[in-house]
Short mmCIF file of C-alpha atoms in Angstrom, two decimals:
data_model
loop_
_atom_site.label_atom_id
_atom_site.label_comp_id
_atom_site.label_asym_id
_atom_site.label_seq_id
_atom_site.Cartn_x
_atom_site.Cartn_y
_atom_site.Cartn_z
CA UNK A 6 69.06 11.43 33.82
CA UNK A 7 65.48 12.93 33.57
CA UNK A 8 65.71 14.04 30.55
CA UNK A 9 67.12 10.21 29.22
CA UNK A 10 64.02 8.79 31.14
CA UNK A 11 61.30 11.13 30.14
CA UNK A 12 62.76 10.84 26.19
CA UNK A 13 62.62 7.10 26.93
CA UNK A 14 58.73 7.00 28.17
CA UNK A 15 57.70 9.00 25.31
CA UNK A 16 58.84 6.80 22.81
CA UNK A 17 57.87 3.76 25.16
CA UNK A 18 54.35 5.10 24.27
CA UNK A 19 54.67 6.26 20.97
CA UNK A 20 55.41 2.71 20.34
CA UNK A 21 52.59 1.42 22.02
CA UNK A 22 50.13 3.68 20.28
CA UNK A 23 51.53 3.22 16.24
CA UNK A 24 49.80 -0.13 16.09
CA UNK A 25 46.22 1.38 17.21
CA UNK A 26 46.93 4.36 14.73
CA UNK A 27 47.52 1.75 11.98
CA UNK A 28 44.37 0.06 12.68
CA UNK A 29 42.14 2.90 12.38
CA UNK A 30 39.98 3.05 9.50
CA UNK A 31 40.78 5.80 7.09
CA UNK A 32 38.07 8.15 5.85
CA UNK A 33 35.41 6.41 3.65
CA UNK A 34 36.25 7.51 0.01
CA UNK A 35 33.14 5.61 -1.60
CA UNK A 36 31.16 7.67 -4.14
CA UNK A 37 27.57 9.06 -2.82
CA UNK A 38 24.64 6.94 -3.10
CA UNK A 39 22.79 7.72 -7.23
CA UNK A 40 19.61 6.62 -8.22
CA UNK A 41 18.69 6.18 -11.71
CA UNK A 42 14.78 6.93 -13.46
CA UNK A 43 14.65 3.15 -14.71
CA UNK A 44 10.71 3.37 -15.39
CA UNK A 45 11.40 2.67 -19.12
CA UNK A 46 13.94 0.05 -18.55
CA UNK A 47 11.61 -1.70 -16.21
CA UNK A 48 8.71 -1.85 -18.95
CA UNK A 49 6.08 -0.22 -16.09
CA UNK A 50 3.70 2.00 -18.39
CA UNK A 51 1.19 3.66 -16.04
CA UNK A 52 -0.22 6.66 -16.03
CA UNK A 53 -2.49 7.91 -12.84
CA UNK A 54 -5.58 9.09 -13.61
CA UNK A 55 -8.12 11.47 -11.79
CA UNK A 56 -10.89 11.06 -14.47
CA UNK A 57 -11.54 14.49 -14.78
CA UNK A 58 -10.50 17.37 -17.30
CA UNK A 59 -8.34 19.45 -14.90
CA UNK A 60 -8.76 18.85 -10.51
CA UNK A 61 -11.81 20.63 -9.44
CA UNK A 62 -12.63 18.57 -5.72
CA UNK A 63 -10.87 16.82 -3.07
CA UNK A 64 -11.69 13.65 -4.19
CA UNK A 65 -9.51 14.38 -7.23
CA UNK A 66 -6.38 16.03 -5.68
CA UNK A 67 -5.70 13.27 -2.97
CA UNK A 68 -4.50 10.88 -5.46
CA UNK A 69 -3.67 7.10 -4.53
CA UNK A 70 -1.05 5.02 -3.76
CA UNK A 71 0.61 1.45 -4.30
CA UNK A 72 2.05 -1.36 -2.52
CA UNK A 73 5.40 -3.57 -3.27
CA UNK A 74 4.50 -7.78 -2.12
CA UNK A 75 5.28 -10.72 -3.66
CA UNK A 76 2.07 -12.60 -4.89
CA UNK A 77 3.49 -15.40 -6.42
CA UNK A 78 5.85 -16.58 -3.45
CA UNK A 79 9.13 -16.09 -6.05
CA UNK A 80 11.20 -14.45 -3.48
CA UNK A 81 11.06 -11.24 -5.90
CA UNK A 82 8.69 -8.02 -4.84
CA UNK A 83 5.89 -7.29 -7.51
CA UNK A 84 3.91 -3.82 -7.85
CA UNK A 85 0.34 -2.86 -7.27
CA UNK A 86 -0.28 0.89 -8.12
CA UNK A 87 -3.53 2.54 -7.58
CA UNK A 88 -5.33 4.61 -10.23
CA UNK A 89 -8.69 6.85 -10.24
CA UNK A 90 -11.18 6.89 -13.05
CA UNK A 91 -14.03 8.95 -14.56
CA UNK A 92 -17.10 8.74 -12.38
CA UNK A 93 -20.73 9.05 -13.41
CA UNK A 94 -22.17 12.52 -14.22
CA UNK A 95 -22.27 15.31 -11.44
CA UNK A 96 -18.93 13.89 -10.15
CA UNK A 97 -16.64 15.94 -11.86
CA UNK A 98 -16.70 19.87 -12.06
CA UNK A 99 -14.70 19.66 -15.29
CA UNK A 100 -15.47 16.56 -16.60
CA UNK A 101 -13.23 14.79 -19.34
CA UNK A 102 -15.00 15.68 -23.20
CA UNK A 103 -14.69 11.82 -24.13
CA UNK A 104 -13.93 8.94 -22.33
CA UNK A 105 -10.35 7.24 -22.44
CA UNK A 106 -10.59 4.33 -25.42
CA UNK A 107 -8.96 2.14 -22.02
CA UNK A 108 -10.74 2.82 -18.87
CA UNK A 109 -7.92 3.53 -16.13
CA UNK A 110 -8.00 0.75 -13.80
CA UNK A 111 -5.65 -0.54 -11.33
CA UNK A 112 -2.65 -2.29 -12.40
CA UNK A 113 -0.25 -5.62 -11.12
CA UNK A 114 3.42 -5.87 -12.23
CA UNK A 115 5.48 -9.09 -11.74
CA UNK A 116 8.77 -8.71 -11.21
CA UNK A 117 10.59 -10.86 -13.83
CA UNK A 118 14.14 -10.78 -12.12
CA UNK A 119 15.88 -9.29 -14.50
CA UNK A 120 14.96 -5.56 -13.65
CA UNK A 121 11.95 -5.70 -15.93
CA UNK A 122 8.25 -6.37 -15.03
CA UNK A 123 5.29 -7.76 -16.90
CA UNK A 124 2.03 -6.30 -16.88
CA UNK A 125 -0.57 -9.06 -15.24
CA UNK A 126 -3.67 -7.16 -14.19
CA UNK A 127 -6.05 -9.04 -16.64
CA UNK A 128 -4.70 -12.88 -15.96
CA UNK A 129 -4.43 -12.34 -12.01
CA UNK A 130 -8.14 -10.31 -12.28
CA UNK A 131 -7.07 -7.37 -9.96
CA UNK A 132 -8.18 -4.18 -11.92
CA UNK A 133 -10.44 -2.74 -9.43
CA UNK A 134 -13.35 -1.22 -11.05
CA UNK A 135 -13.48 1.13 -8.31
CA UNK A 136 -12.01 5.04 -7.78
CA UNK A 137 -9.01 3.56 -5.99
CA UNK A 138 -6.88 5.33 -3.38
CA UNK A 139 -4.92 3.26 -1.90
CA UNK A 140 -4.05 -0.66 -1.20
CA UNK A 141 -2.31 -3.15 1.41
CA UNK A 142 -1.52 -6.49 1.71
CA UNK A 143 -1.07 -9.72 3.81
CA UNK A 144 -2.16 -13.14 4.74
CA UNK A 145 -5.89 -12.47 5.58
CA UNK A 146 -6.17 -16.43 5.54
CA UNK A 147 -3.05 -17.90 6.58
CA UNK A 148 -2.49 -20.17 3.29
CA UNK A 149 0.99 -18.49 2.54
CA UNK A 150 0.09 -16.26 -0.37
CA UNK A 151 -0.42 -12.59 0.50
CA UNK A 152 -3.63 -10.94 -0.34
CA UNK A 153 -4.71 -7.59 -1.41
CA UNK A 154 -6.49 -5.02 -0.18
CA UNK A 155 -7.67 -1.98 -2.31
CA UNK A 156 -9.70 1.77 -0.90
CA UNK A 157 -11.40 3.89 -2.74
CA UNK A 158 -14.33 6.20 -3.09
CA UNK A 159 -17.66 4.13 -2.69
CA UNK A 160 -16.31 0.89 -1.57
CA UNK A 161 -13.39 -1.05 -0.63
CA UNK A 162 -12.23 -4.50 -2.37
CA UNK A 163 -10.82 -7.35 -0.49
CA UNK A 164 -8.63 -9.50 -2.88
CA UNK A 165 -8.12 -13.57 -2.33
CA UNK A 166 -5.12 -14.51 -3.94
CA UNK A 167 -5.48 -18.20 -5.23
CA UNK A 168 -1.81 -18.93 -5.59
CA UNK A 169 -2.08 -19.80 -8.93
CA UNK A 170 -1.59 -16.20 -10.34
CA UNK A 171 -4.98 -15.13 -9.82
CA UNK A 172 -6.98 -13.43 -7.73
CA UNK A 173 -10.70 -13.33 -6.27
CA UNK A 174 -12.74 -11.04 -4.86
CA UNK A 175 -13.91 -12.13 -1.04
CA UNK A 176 -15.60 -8.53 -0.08
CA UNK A 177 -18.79 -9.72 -0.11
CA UNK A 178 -18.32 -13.24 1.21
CA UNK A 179 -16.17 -11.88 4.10
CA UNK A 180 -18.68 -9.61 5.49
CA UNK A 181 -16.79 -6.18 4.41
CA UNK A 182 -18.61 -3.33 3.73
CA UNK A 183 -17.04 -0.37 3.62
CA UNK A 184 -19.14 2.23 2.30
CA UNK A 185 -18.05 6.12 2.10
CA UNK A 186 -14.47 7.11 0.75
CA UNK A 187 -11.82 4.95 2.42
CA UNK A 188 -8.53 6.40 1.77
CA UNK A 189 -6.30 4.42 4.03
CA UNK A 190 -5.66 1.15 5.81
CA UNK A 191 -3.40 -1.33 7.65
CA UNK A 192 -3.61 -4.83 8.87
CA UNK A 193 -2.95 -5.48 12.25
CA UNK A 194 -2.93 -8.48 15.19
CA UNK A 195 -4.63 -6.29 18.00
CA UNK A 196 -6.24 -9.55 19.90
CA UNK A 197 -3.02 -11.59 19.10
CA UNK A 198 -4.96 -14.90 17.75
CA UNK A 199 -2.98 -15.39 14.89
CA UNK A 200 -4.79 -13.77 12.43
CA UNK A 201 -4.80 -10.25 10.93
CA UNK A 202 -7.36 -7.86 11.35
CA UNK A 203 -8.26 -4.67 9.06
CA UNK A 204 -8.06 -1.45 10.31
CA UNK A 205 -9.94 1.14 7.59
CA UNK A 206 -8.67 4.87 7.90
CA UNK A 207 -12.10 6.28 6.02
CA UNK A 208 -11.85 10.23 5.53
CA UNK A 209 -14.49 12.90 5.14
CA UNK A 210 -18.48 12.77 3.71
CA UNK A 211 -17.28 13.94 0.39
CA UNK A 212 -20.17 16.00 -1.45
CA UNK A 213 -19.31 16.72 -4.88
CA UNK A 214 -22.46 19.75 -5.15
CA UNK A 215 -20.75 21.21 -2.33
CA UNK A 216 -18.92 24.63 -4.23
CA UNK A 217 -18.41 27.16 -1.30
CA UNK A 218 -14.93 27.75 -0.94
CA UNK A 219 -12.38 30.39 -1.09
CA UNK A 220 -11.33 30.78 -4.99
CA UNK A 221 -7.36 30.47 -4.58
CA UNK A 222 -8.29 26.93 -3.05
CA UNK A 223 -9.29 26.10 -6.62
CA UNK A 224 -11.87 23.62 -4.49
CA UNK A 225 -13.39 23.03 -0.93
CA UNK A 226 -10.74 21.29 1.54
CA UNK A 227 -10.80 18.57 4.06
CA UNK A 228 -12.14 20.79 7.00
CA UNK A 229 -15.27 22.01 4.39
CA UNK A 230 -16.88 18.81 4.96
CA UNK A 231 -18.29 16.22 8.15
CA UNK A 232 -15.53 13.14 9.23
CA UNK A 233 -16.29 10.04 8.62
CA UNK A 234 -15.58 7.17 11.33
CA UNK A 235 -12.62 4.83 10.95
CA UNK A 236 -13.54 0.83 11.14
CA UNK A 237 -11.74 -1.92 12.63
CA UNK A 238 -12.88 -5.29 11.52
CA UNK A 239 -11.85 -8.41 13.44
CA UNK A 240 -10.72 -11.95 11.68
CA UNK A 241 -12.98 -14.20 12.93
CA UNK A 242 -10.39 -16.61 12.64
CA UNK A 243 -10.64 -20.61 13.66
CA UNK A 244 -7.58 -22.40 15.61
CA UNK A 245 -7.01 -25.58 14.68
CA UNK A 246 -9.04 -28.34 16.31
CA UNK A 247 -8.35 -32.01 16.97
CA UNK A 248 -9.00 -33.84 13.57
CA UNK A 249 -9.81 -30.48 11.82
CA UNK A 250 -8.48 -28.78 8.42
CA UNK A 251 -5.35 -29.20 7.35
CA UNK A 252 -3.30 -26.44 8.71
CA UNK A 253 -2.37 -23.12 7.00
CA UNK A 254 1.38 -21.45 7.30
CA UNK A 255 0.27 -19.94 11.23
CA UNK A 256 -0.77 -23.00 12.33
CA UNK A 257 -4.63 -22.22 11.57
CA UNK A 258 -6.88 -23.36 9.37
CA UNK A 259 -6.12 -23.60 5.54
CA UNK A 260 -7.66 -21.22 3.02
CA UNK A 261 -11.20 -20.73 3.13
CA UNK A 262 -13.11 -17.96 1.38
CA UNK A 263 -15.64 -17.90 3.60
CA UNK A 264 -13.67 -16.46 6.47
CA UNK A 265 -15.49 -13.21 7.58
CA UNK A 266 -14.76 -9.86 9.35
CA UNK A 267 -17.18 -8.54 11.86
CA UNK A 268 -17.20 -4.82 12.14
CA UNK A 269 -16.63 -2.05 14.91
CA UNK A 270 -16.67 1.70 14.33
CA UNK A 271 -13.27 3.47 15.68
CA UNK A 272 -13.07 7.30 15.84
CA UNK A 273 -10.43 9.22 13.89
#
């Protein structure tokens, strides 16, 4: 009589249990994840440059970056990449033997949709005659069309996109001066007002007579020269007033060119 009821109970619960064993999800037999080098699919030709003959400094081997944002509002994400360039004499330690015939510049690919881009650097006026390292963008103004930022050695560029495809450049008229070799930044909210400020990530007092270093270095490092200070600017930003400006996408004023930064030294 046990033996009938403990037979029973385990197939009482066998019984119970086939359903949950049918619903479990089998092993995932889905091929790994590929990529594919579509660079000459996509039509991006670009080549970064460090202006010199072979690296010989710093400067040279940090390279420089690029940034993926959509600057004409299609809903697809363009390119921005970052190039170096010859600088003047005394600069290099192996200088090029001729210029380039085309001066490396920075460079601004729309995305076309169809897994190609378009080179648009000349119409939307974004080359950056600067040694670029690095760029970011966002908002600045709150009109709905992201801006660019761009670092380099010797100055930084702050970009004003128009929303007609073009860009213009607001440095001066927004009160940024960023002097020294600025090789990194981000934009940021830190007083929560509703506008973003710039945060500038500058590196080291790079001296290009400095030559003592140890000869497998191939060139001085990072810790050979003095730090520079880092820079937060705010976004003197105005809220909107009773019978004011039309209002931008955050609810603050429309686009205006003449918004400036005001500057405050940070330490790295």
């Amino acid at each position: 009589m046990k033996t009938r009821i403990s037979t029973g109970l385990s197939l009482l619960i066998l019984l119970m249990c086939w359903p949950l064993r049918a619903q479990s999800p089998t092993p995932s037999t889905a091929a790994p994840i590929r990529f594919e080098d579509a660079t000459a699919k996509s039509r991006i030709q670009f080549t970064h440059s460090f202006g010199a003959q072979e690296l010989g400094s710093l400067l040279e081997g940090t390279g420089s970056g690029c940034v993926w944002f959509d600057y004409n509002n299609d809903g697809l994400p363009d390119l921005y990449v970052v190039s170096g360039k010859p600088l003047k004499e005394g600069m290099h330690p192996y200088p090029l033997k001729q210029p380039p015939a085309v001066a490396p510049h920075n460079h601004l690919y729309r995305n076309n949709g169809d897994g190609t881009f378009t080179d648009v650097t000349e119409q939307a006026g974004v080359a950056a005659n600067i040694y670029g390292t690095a760029a970011i963008a966002a908002d600045f103004d709150n009109d709905g069309f992201v801006d660019l930022f761009v670092t380099g050695y010797g100055r930084a560029i702050l970009y004003r996109n128009r929303g007609d495809g073009t860009f213009e450049d607001v440095t001066e008229k927004a009160g940024l001066k960023v002097d020294g070799w600025s090789i990194s930044s981000a934009w940021l909210d830190y007083d929560r007002d509703g506008c973003v400020d710039l945060f500038v990530g500058r590196y080291v007092k790079f001296d290009p007579k400095y030559r003592n270093y140890y000869a497998a270095d191939n060139y001085p490092g990072p810790l050979d020269y003095a730090a520079e200070t880092n820079r937060l600017y705010h976004n003197n930003c105005t809220p909107i007033r009773a019978g004011g400006l039309a209002p931008g996408r955050a609810g603050r004023r429309a686009a205006d060119a003449s918004r400036r930064f005001e500057a405050g030294a940070a330490r790295g």
